[in-house]
Amino acid sequence: MRSGLFLWSAGICAVFIVFVGAAVGGFKPLSPRAISPVLSLPLEDNTRLGRPHRQVPHPSVAASPATMSIDIFMAELNALRVLHDLPEVTYSEHLSKIAARHSEDMSASEFVSHQGSGGQGLAGRLAIGDYEAATATENICAGQLSEQEAMTAWVKSPIHFERLLLADITQVGLAMEENPSSRYRTFWTLVLASPEKT
């Protein structure tokens, strides 16, 4: 049954398409459609994007070590884009630091949302990180044990898949923060953007 929620095996994922006002220079709108989270494990309650997700952890999340390889992720993402006749994107340390702050925030406060514990969305995080973007979007995941699991979950969801193939994106930053004591264990943030031309 399709209800805006897609079920997969790797954890919970969500993608957020950002519309930013003049405070950070203004982004190009990417899509008018609301984006629903991708959930894979049994939920204890009904949730929606923008609020923490309560979830029963999969046994493998607690038992297996988590890993992240930027090289593997970039190779997979760019292979996907080339396959669809799109230009490759480059890895950005700047965006990765911004992504890392959000993963650290989610891990420390044990929540999964595009809105940080201090109330900022992606636009606010980019502004704090001094990144002036022309276009930007953000994927978040929790529970995946590798960058390949995170990529697989995004690719399997048609809506999230589209966002990985945005033609205007030129840079990406990826981060994962691990909290073994949390119900999710791993917290992933992927920021896809293109800088404002000066």
Short mmCIF file of C-alpha atoms in Angstrom, two decimals:
data_model
loop_
_atom_site.label_atom_id
_atom_site.label_comp_id
_atom_site.label_asym_id
_atom_site.label_seq_id
_atom_site.Cartn_x
_atom_site.Cartn_y
_atom_site.Cartn_z
CA MET A 1 0.00 0.00 0.00
CA ARG A 2 1.40 3.39 -0.96
CA SER A 3 0.77 6.04 1.68
CA GLY A 4 3.68 8.42 1.19
CA LEU A 5 5.84 6.13 3.31
CA PHE A 6 8.19 3.72 1.57
CA LEU A 7 9.46 0.67 3.43
CA TRP A 8 13.07 -0.42 3.09
CA SER A 9 15.55 -2.55 5.02
CA ALA A 10 18.26 -0.15 6.01
CA GLY A 11 16.85 2.37 8.48
CA ILE A 12 14.92 5.60 8.18
CA CYS A 13 15.62 8.24 5.60
CA ALA A 14 14.23 11.57 4.69
CA VAL A 15 15.02 14.17 2.10
CA PHE A 16 14.27 17.85 2.48
CA ILE A 17 13.93 20.27 -0.41
CA VAL A 18 14.83 23.70 0.85
CA PHE A 19 13.30 26.99 -0.09
CA VAL A 20 15.43 29.77 1.32
CA GLY A 21 14.56 33.42 1.65
CA ALA A 22 16.68 36.48 1.28
CA ALA A 23 18.46 35.87 4.57
CA VAL A 24 21.04 33.69 2.88
CA GLY A 25 20.93 35.09 -0.63
CA GLY A 26 18.00 33.04 -1.87
CA PHE A 27 17.89 29.53 -3.26
CA LYS A 28 16.39 28.38 -6.48
CA PRO A 29 13.22 26.40 -5.62
CA LEU A 30 13.73 22.75 -6.44
CA SER A 31 10.25 21.27 -6.13
CA PRO A 32 6.77 22.28 -4.96
CA ARG A 33 6.03 18.79 -3.64
CA ALA A 34 6.19 17.88 0.02
CA ILE A 35 8.71 15.14 0.74
CA SER A 36 7.77 12.26 3.02
CA PRO A 37 10.26 10.28 5.09
CA VAL A 38 11.27 6.77 4.11
CA LEU A 39 10.75 4.39 7.02
CA SER A 40 11.82 0.79 7.23
CA LEU A 41 11.32 -0.50 10.75
CA PRO A 42 8.09 -0.78 12.80
CA LEU A 43 6.98 2.61 14.09
CA GLU A 44 5.68 3.05 17.61
CA ASP A 45 3.60 6.03 16.55
CA ASN A 46 2.64 7.97 13.43
CA THR A 47 5.19 10.65 12.59
CA ARG A 48 5.84 13.12 9.84
CA LEU A 49 8.82 14.96 8.42
CA GLY A 50 10.08 17.66 10.75
CA ARG A 51 9.38 15.70 13.94
CA PRO A 52 11.54 13.04 15.60
CA HIS A 53 10.79 9.47 14.52
CA ARG A 54 10.32 6.80 17.20
CA GLN A 55 11.37 3.40 16.00
CA VAL A 56 12.24 -0.08 17.22
CA PRO A 57 15.90 -0.71 16.32
CA HIS A 58 16.85 -3.63 14.12
CA PRO A 59 19.12 -6.13 15.96
CA SER A 60 21.88 -5.74 13.33
CA VAL A 61 22.13 -2.01 14.08
CA ALA A 62 23.32 -2.70 17.59
CA ALA A 63 25.58 -5.61 16.65
CA SER A 64 27.47 -4.43 13.55
CA PRO A 65 30.17 -1.76 13.30
CA ALA A 66 29.36 1.35 11.27
CA THR A 67 31.68 2.55 8.52
CA MET A 68 31.84 5.47 6.10
CA SER A 69 33.96 5.88 2.96
CA ILE A 70 33.73 9.19 1.13
CA ASP A 71 35.50 7.72 -1.90
CA ILE A 72 32.98 4.88 -2.23
CA PHE A 73 30.03 7.21 -1.79
CA MET A 74 31.29 9.71 -4.36
CA ALA A 75 32.05 6.95 -6.86
CA GLU A 76 28.53 5.54 -6.49
CA LEU A 77 26.83 8.94 -6.68
CA ASN A 78 28.79 10.08 -9.74
CA ALA A 79 28.35 6.75 -11.51
CA LEU A 80 24.61 7.16 -11.00
CA ARG A 81 24.66 10.71 -12.37
CA VAL A 82 26.80 9.80 -15.40
CA LEU A 83 24.44 6.93 -16.14
CA HIS A 84 21.67 9.53 -16.44
CA ASP A 85 23.74 11.93 -18.57
CA LEU A 86 24.30 14.37 -15.72
CA PRO A 87 27.57 16.05 -14.74
CA GLU A 88 29.55 14.65 -11.85
CA VAL A 89 29.58 16.50 -8.54
CA THR A 90 32.58 17.23 -6.35
CA TYR A 91 33.12 16.50 -2.69
CA SER A 92 33.07 19.61 -0.50
CA GLU A 93 34.80 19.74 2.88
CA HIS A 94 32.86 22.91 3.55
CA LEU A 95 29.49 21.20 3.06
CA SER A 96 30.70 18.13 4.95
CA LYS A 97 31.43 20.24 8.02
CA ILE A 98 27.92 21.67 7.82
CA ALA A 99 26.51 18.15 7.42
CA ALA A 100 28.61 16.93 10.36
CA ARG A 101 27.16 19.56 12.69
CA HIS A 102 23.66 18.32 11.98
CA SER A 103 24.60 14.65 12.35
CA GLU A 104 26.28 15.47 15.67
CA ASP A 105 23.20 17.39 16.79
CA MET A 106 20.84 14.53 15.89
CA SER A 107 23.13 12.01 17.58
CA ALA A 108 23.56 14.00 20.78
CA SER A 109 19.85 14.75 21.15
CA GLU A 110 18.75 11.43 19.62
CA PHE A 111 16.28 12.72 17.04
CA VAL A 112 15.86 12.50 13.27
CA SER A 113 14.62 15.71 11.69
CA HIS A 114 15.69 18.41 9.27
CA GLN A 115 15.04 20.93 12.00
CA GLY A 116 17.94 21.03 14.42
CA SER A 117 17.64 21.11 18.20
CA GLY A 118 18.19 24.87 18.06
CA GLY A 119 15.39 25.36 15.55
CA GLN A 120 17.50 25.88 12.43
CA GLY A 121 16.75 24.19 9.13
CA LEU A 122 19.24 23.66 6.34
CA ALA A 123 19.10 27.34 5.37
CA GLY A 124 20.13 28.33 8.86
CA ARG A 125 22.91 25.76 8.99
CA LEU A 126 24.31 26.96 5.66
CA ALA A 127 24.23 30.54 6.90
CA ILE A 128 25.99 29.61 10.15
CA GLY A 129 28.53 27.66 8.11
CA ASP A 130 29.09 30.66 5.83
CA TYR A 131 28.07 28.83 2.65
CA GLU A 132 26.19 30.98 0.15
CA ALA A 133 24.16 28.60 -1.99
CA ALA A 134 22.25 29.13 -5.19
CA THR A 135 20.54 25.75 -4.80
CA ALA A 136 20.57 23.27 -1.94
CA THR A 137 18.83 20.21 -0.59
CA GLU A 138 19.47 17.78 2.24
CA ASN A 139 19.03 14.05 2.89
CA ILE A 140 19.08 12.60 6.37
CA CYS A 141 19.17 8.97 7.44
CA ALA A 142 19.41 7.02 10.65
CA GLY A 143 20.23 3.39 11.20
CA GLN A 144 22.33 2.65 8.12
CA LEU A 145 25.68 0.97 8.83
CA SER A 146 27.52 2.23 5.73
CA GLU A 147 27.38 4.87 3.02
CA GLN A 148 26.26 2.14 0.63
CA GLU A 149 23.23 1.35 2.78
CA ALA A 150 22.35 5.04 2.93
CA MET A 151 22.70 5.39 -0.83
CA THR A 152 20.63 2.26 -1.44
CA ALA A 153 17.79 3.57 0.70
CA TRP A 154 17.74 6.91 -1.14
CA VAL A 155 17.96 5.29 -4.56
CA LYS A 156 15.08 2.91 -3.84
CA SER A 157 12.69 5.76 -3.11
CA PRO A 158 11.62 7.45 -6.39
CA ILE A 159 11.29 10.88 -4.78
CA HIS A 160 14.68 10.74 -3.06
CA PHE A 161 16.25 9.27 -6.16
CA GLU A 162 15.21 12.36 -8.12
CA ARG A 163 17.03 14.60 -5.66
CA LEU A 164 20.31 12.73 -6.15
CA LEU A 165 19.97 13.54 -9.85
CA LEU A 166 19.33 17.27 -9.63
CA ALA A 167 21.08 18.87 -12.59
CA ASP A 168 21.90 22.11 -10.74
CA ILE A 169 23.86 20.44 -7.93
CA THR A 170 27.65 20.76 -8.19
CA GLN A 171 28.91 19.93 -4.68
CA VAL A 172 28.03 17.50 -1.90
CA GLY A 173 29.01 16.99 1.70
CA LEU A 174 28.43 13.78 3.66
CA ALA A 175 28.70 13.05 7.38
CA MET A 176 27.86 10.24 9.77
CA GLU A 177 27.83 10.42 13.55
CA GLU A 178 27.63 7.25 15.63
CA ASN A 179 25.93 6.93 18.99
CA PRO A 180 25.95 3.26 20.07
CA SER A 181 23.60 3.92 22.99
CA SER A 182 20.84 5.43 20.83
CA ARG A 183 17.96 3.52 19.26
CA TYR A 184 19.24 4.53 15.80
CA ARG A 185 23.00 4.06 16.32
CA THR A 186 24.02 6.08 13.22
CA PHE A 187 22.92 9.50 12.00
CA TRP A 188 23.65 10.48 8.38
CA THR A 189 23.44 13.87 6.70
CA LEU A 190 24.00 14.55 3.00
CA VAL A 191 23.98 18.15 1.78
CA LEU A 192 23.78 18.71 -1.98
CA ALA A 193 24.28 22.26 -3.21
CA SER A 194 25.75 24.65 -5.70
CA PRO A 195 27.44 27.86 -4.53
CA GLU A 196 26.12 31.28 -5.34
CA LYS A 197 28.08 32.78 -8.22
CA THR A 198 29.96 35.93 -7.30
#
